[in-house]
Amino acid sequence: MSAEPSASPSRTGVWLIGARGSVATTAMTGCAAVAAGLYPVTGLVTETEPFAASGLPALSSLVFGGHDTVDCPLPKRAETLAAAGVLPHGLPSAVRGELTATDGEIRPGVPLPGDTRSEDALIDTLVGDIRDFTRRQGLARTVVVNVASTEPAPEGAALPASSLYAAAALRAGCPYINFTPSAGLHHPALAAEALAAALPYAGRDGKTGQTLLRSVLGPMFAQRALRVLAWSGTNLLGGGDGAALADPAAAAAKNSGKERVLADTLGTVPQGEVHIDDVPALGDWKTAWDHIAFDGFLGTRMVLQTTWQGCDSALAAPLVLDLVRLLARADERGLTGPRPELAFYFKDPDPGAPAALGEQYAALLDFGRRLGDPR
Amino acid sequence: MSAEPSASPSRTGVWLIGARGSVATTAMTGCAAVAAGLYPVTGLVTETEPFAASGLPALSSLVFGGHDTVDCPLPKRAETLAAAGVLPHGLPSAVRGELTATDGEIRPGVPLPGDTRSEDALIDTLVGDIRDFTRRQGLARTVVVNVASTEPAPEGAALPASSLYAAAALRAGCPYINFTPSAGLHHPALAAEALAAALPYAGRDGKTGQTLLRSVLGPMFAQRALRVLAWSGTNLLGGGDGAALADPAAAAAKNSGKERVLADTLGTVPQGEVHIDDVPALGDWKTAWDHIAFDGFLGTRMVLQTTWQGCDSALAAPLVLDLVRLLARADERGLTGPRPELAFYFKDPDPGAPAALGEQYAALLDFGRRLGDPR
Amino acid sequence: MSAEPSASPSRTGVWLIGARGSVATTAMTGCAAVAAGLYPVTGLVTETEPFAASGLPALSSLVFGGHDTVDCPLPKRAETLAAAGVLPHGLPSAVRGELTATDGEIRPGVPLPGDTRSEDALIDTLVGDIRDFTRRQGLARTVVVNVASTEPAPEGAALPASSLYAAAALRAGCPYINFTPSAGLHHPALAAEALAAALPYAGRDGKTGQTLLRSVLGPMFAQRALRVLAWSGTNLLGGGDGAALADPAAAAAKNSGKERVLADTLGTVPQGEVHIDDVPALGDWKTAWDHIAFDGFLGTRMVLQTTWQGCDSALAAPLVLDLVRLLARADERGLTGPRPELAFYFKDPDPGAPAALGEQYAALLDFGRRLGDPR
Amino acid sequence: MSAEPSASPSRTGVWLIGARGSVATTAMTGCAAVAAGLYPVTGLVTETEPFAASGLPALSSLVFGGHDTVDCPLPKRAETLAAAGVLPHGLPSAVRGELTATDGEIRPGVPLPGDTRSEDALIDTLVGDIRDFTRRQGLARTVVVNVASTEPAPEGAALPASSLYAAAALRAGCPYINFTPSAGLHHPALAAEALAAALPYAGRDGKTGQTLLRSVLGPMFAQRALRVLAWSGTNLLGGGDGAALADPAAAAAKNSGKERVLADTLGTVPQGEVHIDDVPALGDWKTAWDHIAFDGFLGTRMVLQTTWQGCDSALAAPLVLDLVRLLARADERGLTGPRPELAFYFKDPDPGAPAALGEQYAALLDFGRRLGDPR
């Protein structure tokens, strides 16, 4: 977390798209806090025993920077999150030094209003920002992570912002993670470039709550040969994501991931809708209600309901840190292309991954072992 | 399901302890209905594709009998269940012939009030009943299944009724399944005899609702490195089981199974209690509420709640049929001793089994393949 | 319920718009069943002690008829409802005589496809049907009740179907009840005519589930000076109503009633949306989830969640019978105009009514006393 | 809240039994905060418009003291509550002066271990403490409020501690409120003395969550003539109350109040149990789940479930302040004896009170008007 440059090859850059958002701020603040021993490693899968020998970069070796279109200083952003109960009280001041240093590494995002530059010119600027960060900080490599607000499904030929950043990651030679349902590297215009780049990447759309549950409940119904008729869900959340997803176009991208896990684990698409409501009063606290109507033996109708009350940023942040560490190590070991081994973390994972969380976890453990294998 | 004796080696006996109870009646009625094509195979795992080549006995080849201490005729019992919505309306009359035939194969249970016979004498009577059934019906083998009401944890030296039946199964040379939390074959006095008998057996306590959920949710929390602090549960149910489990001693046996799945999947025993309330108005319909308080990243407190509304007999009956078919085939293939491969079905499975449902399912699939292997 | 004409002045007609729908069928079947003593009076407020001296028409004196655009025979419709668990098994055959008689009193609704008649001609036909029924059956009076599927909010100058029926009720001299959120007598074009008619009427939109709950929970929060920030709701239901309300225009009418009760009882409109999802697998069974975020002392955030699982027709039918009896008696006593005393039954009651259920109940009791007062 | 003595007749004493507990600390801290304008009056019914002319003592005129058997300083206790999220961060330091002053007015409770004094001697000591406080502070009057942990139902002839305090209040001439289910003034040995004292008193057991809900839902079912079959409840809470109520004897007192509201509003006692589980991880945060099975028209079975997640102290504290102000004013106006007009606040109110919250609220409003009437 040090902001001082160093020649150590073991320091890894983390370049966050949406660097002043709740998820990014929680990830950076939490990384500093856990690295300093102020908090336990709860929620960090890469800190569990099976990954001890995987050769992952230490939390203390991560150096943060990123792009954002807003300019609220990070220490102030962290205070706001603490006031809302997303971060523990007192934590922002305890890691103020690290936050201030990181704040100096955040560059303006694209496109800013009135910006008339071409797509290539925009991408070049982004590439320059990332390369400059990596060079100045003397980093072995920098992993680019999209944690910006969900954007509407792209229309027309223009590259959406998320894909401009993804293109910049490719051109800067950086492993890339899409933690959102936005297009990012999935945009067809980037397909050839992604294939040609000798880089690992993973996505998309972090699996933090309702879909996490679905990825264990769906297999349960399937394994027990129960017949799911309808799976309905309502999500209530405020914060930036609540507002962004109140846009039906943005929600469509998210919901397709939620539906996919049902289709993949149940073998059919049940009846039922998914709603994402913007409830500003809830802030970062998300409540997800699921109602599952299913038939058992002799057609007996039964119902399971779940209510998940979680803090979105606190759920997402450790997954972001996990992914950065895993993908940095994969890059170090020369692994390239999409990494379905990381499906454990995503709603809509790369092709070839299993859909049940248990199998995804087994694949992740196996990946952790491979990362640690002697060459 | 035919009531006529036959020399066919392919007919398999199913001897139910508690043969006039809800689970037994639903299993027998449903087996007849599904075998006749009146209802789909929902809930029967052994009817799914992976078990097609396992060589399991056909549903239509199962012949039912059993012991019970009450004497309500099966067709009447089935009508009562239909009136309560446990069985579909019209089904009891559609399979009345089969139910009447089975009714003729039910013998009085032990001990009846005023019975002063010794344990050995009682067991001999039970053995005689089972052997007589097997011989008269010309069955290849008979699987004994305990689906009687839960009995209190045994005190003192006397064998509890469930263990008398288990001893009878051993002496009659029958594979044995304990679908309840009662002692059955787990009684220490039967350990040596069980070991010596060249028979397969499995138990105990069918995993039908709350514990089924726990066996997929517990691993989810563990895999995500989330820290479960408290897991509280309340079960509401009427019917015979509600009344039996309102007895704290009987509930203790059941709850130890429920707790075990949490301890095994989470690695710790969280705070929280489990209640089983007798609510006669609910009949066979069981509602289970679970409240799980857990800490995420930086100690952020979150909560998951689940409400499961199911029909206990409809959940249990297909598992009983699955187990009978699997254990009958295991016996045919010469497999003996405890079968942890069947942990998928039990709250408190035989030693050596994994605790996560996904892994239990994988073990079951593997067992299904082994049962079908050419010798 | 007798289908035979009679000169008795005490027989009261009930003319149902949507006479073959679930609510109408349940009301007619249930009225016959309760009048015959086959079932207790559960759900019928007018059968409780406070209304014993109100002079209401007896259930056995109600004679049913109505309009519908579909032509499924009532006895068959009732069988379908019994198969779906909405009516008790065996009940349709027990009252088959009454259902068959009523079936003969159902006339085609308007407008049927291809019908090119003017609004006045359509209304005249409807008036003729109602008058003919009243005369042939020798009824003291006939109450018209709209229990048809919700129609979209009216656009343009044309009268929506619900208002054609309402106009017919006025012209036929019949008390009128609008149990749906459709325009009915609320259409501005009928305002003058309604005012001039010396008839009692009441509406609109029966309060059967989620809004019933809101009308007791809203006052609770207000009385305790708690600050409700967000009240979110999701309704899952199949049946005809599920499909009709999946149309956003139809749902808008319904939701405005749901919101009104919150605004009226809380004094503000909290954040939060209401969804009505069509889930065909649920049939007439409706599940409503409400999530209420509120602030207590010193701004402490708290949450109440409710889940209501009810059968829409079983909830609505006794309210329809109550309303018919009360409005028939009001007509007999010469009461005219809107009856806010019946607000207890409606989401969106006539002006002047209190919003809290307790106060609405008190007003209803008072109304019941007035109806029974000696002149 | 001033700690300085004053001759003003308008200052009112509040003597809290259990003065260092969560409820007392929240009440005192919150009173100071609201009086200082730091927080809005949310949750304080006596601050709503209908009570503006009731002549109640101002929040700023309340002076706190009390008894407790523990000796953690109040400012520290408040910090602990803030760390647990029960009080807002920063509030304890904002009102540290008031808390420190109040801390100086807390006297040791009875009986302390090893105390061998007679009941009369103990009571005399308590009376002396209360009188000394009232005199030194120059108070018009002092209201005594029991907010101590629930004690087991009394056995034998000895007065339980709660009744010793109640006797002291009587002898010191103080209005008395029992906010707990403990015996307090209800003890038969105090009946004659309570009757003879010309003092107003009220109780018992503050209605803060599950029972509050029941007092609006019970009437709803009754008014709609729905038949409640079973009402089951589970409460999860930590904190002192969780531990105290894990004692079945203490829980019995509490549960009888919870049951009473159902019996009184439904007219029958439905099936179902109430559990109170000690879950230390939840601290002062209480989750109450209720499951209500009821029959509607034609016996159709339906279910309502509620989940209430609240902070017990934040719910209780404003009610305590309300009660103190109302009873102080009642005393000033010469009202004596039990005050069923305050049933709005209690699970188990004084005889003669209605059971439905709406009617209790109406009675409270009426009481507020009487308190403000010109003499």
mmCIF file of N, CA, C and O in Angstrom, chain A residues 2-38:
data_model
loop_
_atom_site.group_PDB
_atom_site.id
_atom_site.type_symbol
_atom_site.label_atom_id
_atom_site.label_comp_id
_atom_site.label_asym_id
_atom_site.label_seq_id
_atom_site.Cartn_x
_atom_site.Cartn_y
_atom_site.Cartn_z
ATOM 1 N N SER A 2 2.174 1.054 0.069
ATOM 2 C CA SER A 2 3.035 2.237 0.125
ATOM 3 C C SER A 2 2.920 3.043 -1.162
ATOM 4 O O SER A 2 2.740 2.511 -2.246
ATOM 5 N N ALA A 3 2.963 4.345 -1.022
ATOM 6 C CA ALA A 3 2.895 5.205 -2.197
ATOM 7 C C ALA A 3 4.279 5.535 -2.728
ATOM 8 O O ALA A 3 4.416 6.172 -3.771
ATOM 9 N N GLU A 4 5.294 5.107 -2.009
ATOM 10 C CA GLU A 4 6.664 5.396 -2.449
ATOM 11 C C GLU A 4 7.089 4.413 -3.527
ATOM 12 O O GLU A 4 6.885 3.208 -3.385
ATOM 13 N N PRO A 5 7.719 4.896 -4.574
ATOM 14 C CA PRO A 5 8.210 3.975 -5.600
ATOM 15 C C PRO A 5 9.242 3.012 -5.005
ATOM 16 O O PRO A 5 9.858 3.313 -3.994
ATOM 17 N N SER A 6 9.419 1.893 -5.626
ATOM 18 C CA SER A 6 10.356 0.888 -5.125
ATOM 19 C C SER A 6 10.753 0.026 -6.305
ATOM 20 O O SER A 6 10.018 -0.140 -7.265
ATOM 21 N N ALA A 7 11.916 -0.549 -6.222
ATOM 22 C CA ALA A 7 12.390 -1.372 -7.339
ATOM 23 C C ALA A 7 11.966 -2.820 -7.177
ATOM 24 O O ALA A 7 12.182 -3.629 -8.062
ATOM 25 N N SER A 8 11.336 -3.136 -6.039
ATOM 26 C CA SER A 8 10.982 -4.531 -5.775
ATOM 27 C C SER A 8 10.100 -5.088 -6.878
ATOM 28 O O SER A 8 9.081 -4.503 -7.220
ATOM 29 N N PRO A 9 10.484 -6.227 -7.437
ATOM 30 C CA PRO A 9 9.664 -6.819 -8.505
ATOM 31 C C PRO A 9 8.371 -7.389 -7.937
ATOM 32 O O PRO A 9 7.485 -7.753 -8.668
ATOM 33 N N SER A 10 8.264 -7.463 -6.612
ATOM 34 C CA SER A 10 7.101 -8.144 -6.046
ATOM 35 C C SER A 10 5.930 -7.205 -5.845
ATOM 36 O O SER A 10 4.897 -7.633 -5.359
ATOM 37 N N ARG A 11 6.032 -5.957 -6.148
ATOM 38 C CA ARG A 11 4.905 -5.057 -5.949
ATOM 39 C C ARG A 11 3.981 -5.089 -7.167
ATOM 40 O O ARG A 11 4.426 -5.043 -8.306
ATOM 41 N N THR A 12 2.686 -5.175 -6.890
ATOM 42 C CA THR A 12 1.698 -5.372 -7.947
ATOM 43 C C THR A 12 0.747 -4.184 -7.981
ATOM 44 O O THR A 12 0.238 -3.771 -6.943
ATOM 45 N N GLY A 13 0.505 -3.650 -9.165
ATOM 46 C CA GLY A 13 -0.430 -2.538 -9.303
ATOM 47 C C GLY A 13 -1.866 -3.019 -9.428
ATOM 48 O O GLY A 13 -2.133 -4.084 -10.011
ATOM 49 N N VAL A 14 -2.770 -2.232 -8.871
ATOM 50 C CA VAL A 14 -4.203 -2.501 -9.025
ATOM 51 C C VAL A 14 -4.826 -1.214 -9.548
ATOM 52 O O VAL A 14 -4.860 -0.203 -8.840
ATOM 53 N N TRP A 15 -5.264 -1.252 -10.795
ATOM 54 C CA TRP A 15 -5.806 -0.058 -11.432
ATOM 55 C C TRP A 15 -7.326 -0.197 -11.508
ATOM 56 O O TRP A 15 -7.841 -1.056 -12.236
ATOM 57 N N LEU A 16 -8.004 0.621 -10.734
ATOM 58 C CA LEU A 16 -9.454 0.460 -10.583
ATOM 59 C C LEU A 16 -10.215 1.447 -11.451
ATOM 60 O O LEU A 16 -10.054 2.668 -11.316
ATOM 61 N N ILE A 17 -11.058 0.948 -12.349
ATOM 62 C CA ILE A 17 -11.960 1.811 -13.114
ATOM 63 C C ILE A 17 -13.154 2.082 -12.196
ATOM 64 O O ILE A 17 -13.875 1.145 -11.824
ATOM 65 N N GLY A 18 -13.349 3.327 -11.842
ATOM 66 C CA GLY A 18 -14.353 3.659 -10.821
ATOM 67 C C GLY A 18 -13.683 3.715 -9.462
ATOM 68 O O GLY A 18 -14.215 3.219 -8.469
ATOM 69 N N ALA A 19 -12.506 4.349 -9.441
ATOM 70 C CA ALA A 19 -11.628 4.247 -8.271
ATOM 71 C C ALA A 19 -12.146 5.004 -7.060
ATOM 72 O O ALA A 19 -11.649 4.816 -5.947
ATOM 73 N N ARG A 20 -13.119 5.862 -7.271
ATOM 74 C CA ARG A 20 -13.668 6.586 -6.120
ATOM 75 C C ARG A 20 -15.040 6.052 -5.707
ATOM 76 O O ARG A 20 -15.726 6.663 -4.878
ATOM 77 N N GLY A 21 -15.443 4.941 -6.281
ATOM 78 C CA GLY A 21 -16.745 4.339 -5.950
ATOM 79 C C GLY A 21 -16.676 3.584 -4.634
ATOM 80 O O GLY A 21 -15.613 3.446 -4.020
ATOM 81 N N SER A 22 -17.844 3.068 -4.216
ATOM 82 C CA SER A 22 -17.918 2.362 -2.928
ATOM 83 C C SER A 22 -17.079 1.086 -2.921
ATOM 84 O O SER A 22 -16.374 0.801 -1.951
ATOM 85 N N VAL A 23 -17.168 0.308 -3.986
ATOM 86 C CA VAL A 23 -16.447 -0.962 -4.000
ATOM 87 C C VAL A 23 -14.939 -0.703 -3.978
ATOM 88 O O VAL A 23 -14.194 -1.313 -3.196
ATOM 89 N N ALA A 24 -14.480 0.232 -4.827
ATOM 90 C CA ALA A 24 -13.047 0.517 -4.893
ATOM 91 C C ALA A 24 -12.553 1.059 -3.555
ATOM 92 O O ALA A 24 -11.510 0.619 -3.028
ATOM 93 N N THR A 25 -13.287 1.994 -2.994
ATOM 94 C CA THR A 25 -12.857 2.597 -1.732
ATOM 95 C C THR A 25 -12.799 1.557 -0.625
ATOM 96 O O THR A 25 -11.872 1.535 0.196
ATOM 97 N N THR A 26 -13.803 0.671 -0.605
ATOM 98 C CA THR A 26 -13.805 -0.383 0.413
ATOM 99 C C THR A 26 -12.645 -1.348 0.194
ATOM 100 O O THR A 26 -11.993 -1.786 1.149
ATOM 101 N N ALA A 27 -12.366 -1.676 -1.060
ATOM 102 C CA ALA A 27 -11.263 -2.604 -1.345
ATOM 103 C C ALA A 27 -9.931 -2.001 -0.911
ATOM 104 O O ALA A 27 -9.109 -2.664 -0.267
ATOM 105 N N MET A 28 -9.695 -0.728 -1.251
ATOM 106 C CA MET A 28 -8.415 -0.104 -0.917
ATOM 107 C C MET A 28 -8.272 0.103 0.581
ATOM 108 O O MET A 28 -7.227 -0.190 1.169
ATOM 109 N N THR A 29 -9.339 0.606 1.210
ATOM 110 C CA THR A 29 -9.300 0.841 2.653
ATOM 111 C C THR A 29 -9.122 -0.475 3.397
ATOM 112 O O THR A 29 -8.313 -0.592 4.325
ATOM 113 N N GLY A 30 -9.871 -1.474 2.971
ATOM 114 C CA GLY A 30 -9.816 -2.769 3.629
ATOM 115 C C GLY A 30 -8.477 -3.457 3.431
ATOM 116 O O GLY A 30 -7.966 -4.108 4.347
ATOM 117 N N CYS A 31 -7.901 -3.327 2.251
ATOM 118 C CA CYS A 31 -6.597 -3.951 1.994
ATOM 119 C C CYS A 31 -5.567 -3.373 2.952
ATOM 120 O O CYS A 31 -4.790 -4.108 3.577
ATOM 121 N N ALA A 32 -5.587 -2.044 3.096
ATOM 122 C CA ALA A 32 -4.645 -1.399 4.019
ATOM 123 C C ALA A 32 -4.887 -1.867 5.451
ATOM 124 O O ALA A 32 -3.940 -2.148 6.198
ATOM 125 N N ALA A 33 -6.161 -1.960 5.827
ATOM 126 C CA ALA A 33 -6.508 -2.327 7.200
ATOM 127 C C ALA A 33 -6.099 -3.759 7.515
ATOM 128 O O ALA A 33 -5.541 -4.049 8.573
ATOM 129 N N VAL A 34 -6.375 -4.662 6.593
ATOM 130 C CA VAL A 34 -6.045 -6.068 6.836
ATOM 131 C C VAL A 34 -4.532 -6.265 6.765
ATOM 132 O O VAL A 34 -3.952 -6.997 7.591
ATOM 133 N N ALA A 35 -3.882 -5.600 5.808
ATOM 134 C CA ALA A 35 -2.426 -5.731 5.695
ATOM 135 C C ALA A 35 -1.756 -5.240 6.972
ATOM 136 O O ALA A 35 -0.727 -5.773 7.394
ATOM 137 N N ALA A 36 -2.356 -4.226 7.606
ATOM 138 C CA ALA A 36 -1.793 -3.686 8.841
ATOM 139 C C ALA A 36 -2.213 -4.491 10.069
ATOM 140 O O ALA A 36 -1.837 -4.142 11.191
ATOM 141 N N GLY A 37 -2.975 -5.525 9.867
ATOM 142 C CA GLY A 37 -3.392 -6.357 10.999
ATOM 143 C C GLY A 37 -4.501 -5.748 11.838
ATOM 144 O O GLY A 37 -4.787 -6.214 12.940
ATOM 145 N N LEU A 38 -5.170 -4.713 11.314
ATOM 146 C CA LEU A 38 -6.230 -4.070 12.096
ATOM 147 C C LEU A 38 -7.517 -4.892 12.088
ATOM 148 O O LEU A 38 -8.345 -4.771 12.984
#
